[in-house]
Every structure is written in C-alpha cells, then in structure tokens.
XYZ file of C-alpha atoms in Angstrom:
63
model
C 19.370 -18.375 6.765
C 22.014 -19.573 4.331
C 19.391 -21.004 1.976
C 17.863 -17.538 1.493
C 21.098 -15.518 1.497
C 21.188 -15.208 -2.299
C 17.573 -13.948 -2.275
C 18.529 -11.172 0.158
C 21.285 -9.646 -1.963
C 18.907 -7.642 -4.167
C 16.766 -6.236 -1.346
C 19.860 -5.305 0.676
C 21.369 -3.473 -2.306
C 18.080 -1.608 -2.843
C 18.015 -0.564 0.818
C 14.847 -2.497 1.669
C 14.493 -2.945 5.421
C 13.721 -6.369 6.844
C 13.675 -8.269 10.096
C 14.691 -11.847 10.800
C 12.879 -14.276 13.089
C 15.009 -17.121 14.416
C 13.889 -20.445 15.854
C 15.678 -20.700 19.192
C 14.266 -23.995 20.457
C 11.698 -26.654 19.589
C 9.624 -29.022 21.664
C 8.729 -32.358 20.156
C 8.472 -32.820 16.422
C 9.272 -29.727 14.362
C 9.809 -29.189 10.620
C 12.695 -26.765 11.191
C 15.401 -26.856 13.810
C 16.882 -24.055 15.930
C 18.751 -21.572 13.773
C 16.139 -21.477 11.002
C 15.521 -17.825 10.122
C 12.900 -16.444 7.757
C 12.918 -12.720 7.027
C 10.026 -10.303 6.517
C 10.636 -7.145 4.508
C 8.939 -3.768 4.836
C 6.283 -4.786 2.285
C 5.398 -7.960 4.210
C 7.178 -10.321 1.839
C 8.496 -13.401 3.655
C 11.632 -15.228 2.515
C 12.314 -18.618 4.063
C 10.111 -20.446 6.528
C 10.036 -21.962 9.982
C 7.160 -24.378 9.655
C 5.997 -24.962 6.116
C 3.047 -22.660 6.676
C 1.216 -22.938 10.000
C 3.608 -20.757 12.026
C 4.841 -18.649 9.116
C 1.362 -17.159 8.686
C 1.660 -15.692 12.185
C 4.893 -13.768 11.458
C 4.420 -9.996 11.585
C 3.878 -8.566 8.111
C 5.484 -5.176 8.670
C 8.841 -3.877 9.785
C-alpha cells in the first residue's frame, strides 16, 4: 500500500471512493506477499497490483 500512497492523495482530495483488496496469505510461489493492497476506484481504475496481471484482472471493477 505504501508504494501507491502518493497516487491516492489526489483521488482522496477529490472525494473519489475506492476499495482496497489485501493479500492475507499465499500458498507456494507468489509475486506479492501478504499485506500487498491494490485499490479500485469508483471508475474501475486499479492502483497497485497483487500478481502482475493474472489475479489483478479478476478484481471487481466497481465500488
């Protein structure tokens, strides 16, 4: 989450709603470890990632 914190300042100031998804555990090899948190805003824009693509595409695209 810290790596996208600066990118969230503008949307927060503009009152854009968003949700965060957080990796809570992994099994086997994983590109991101527990604690990784992308966010999806009300327009479906995703900031951050949990997988480099394959899982991120399955994140809900609406708040």
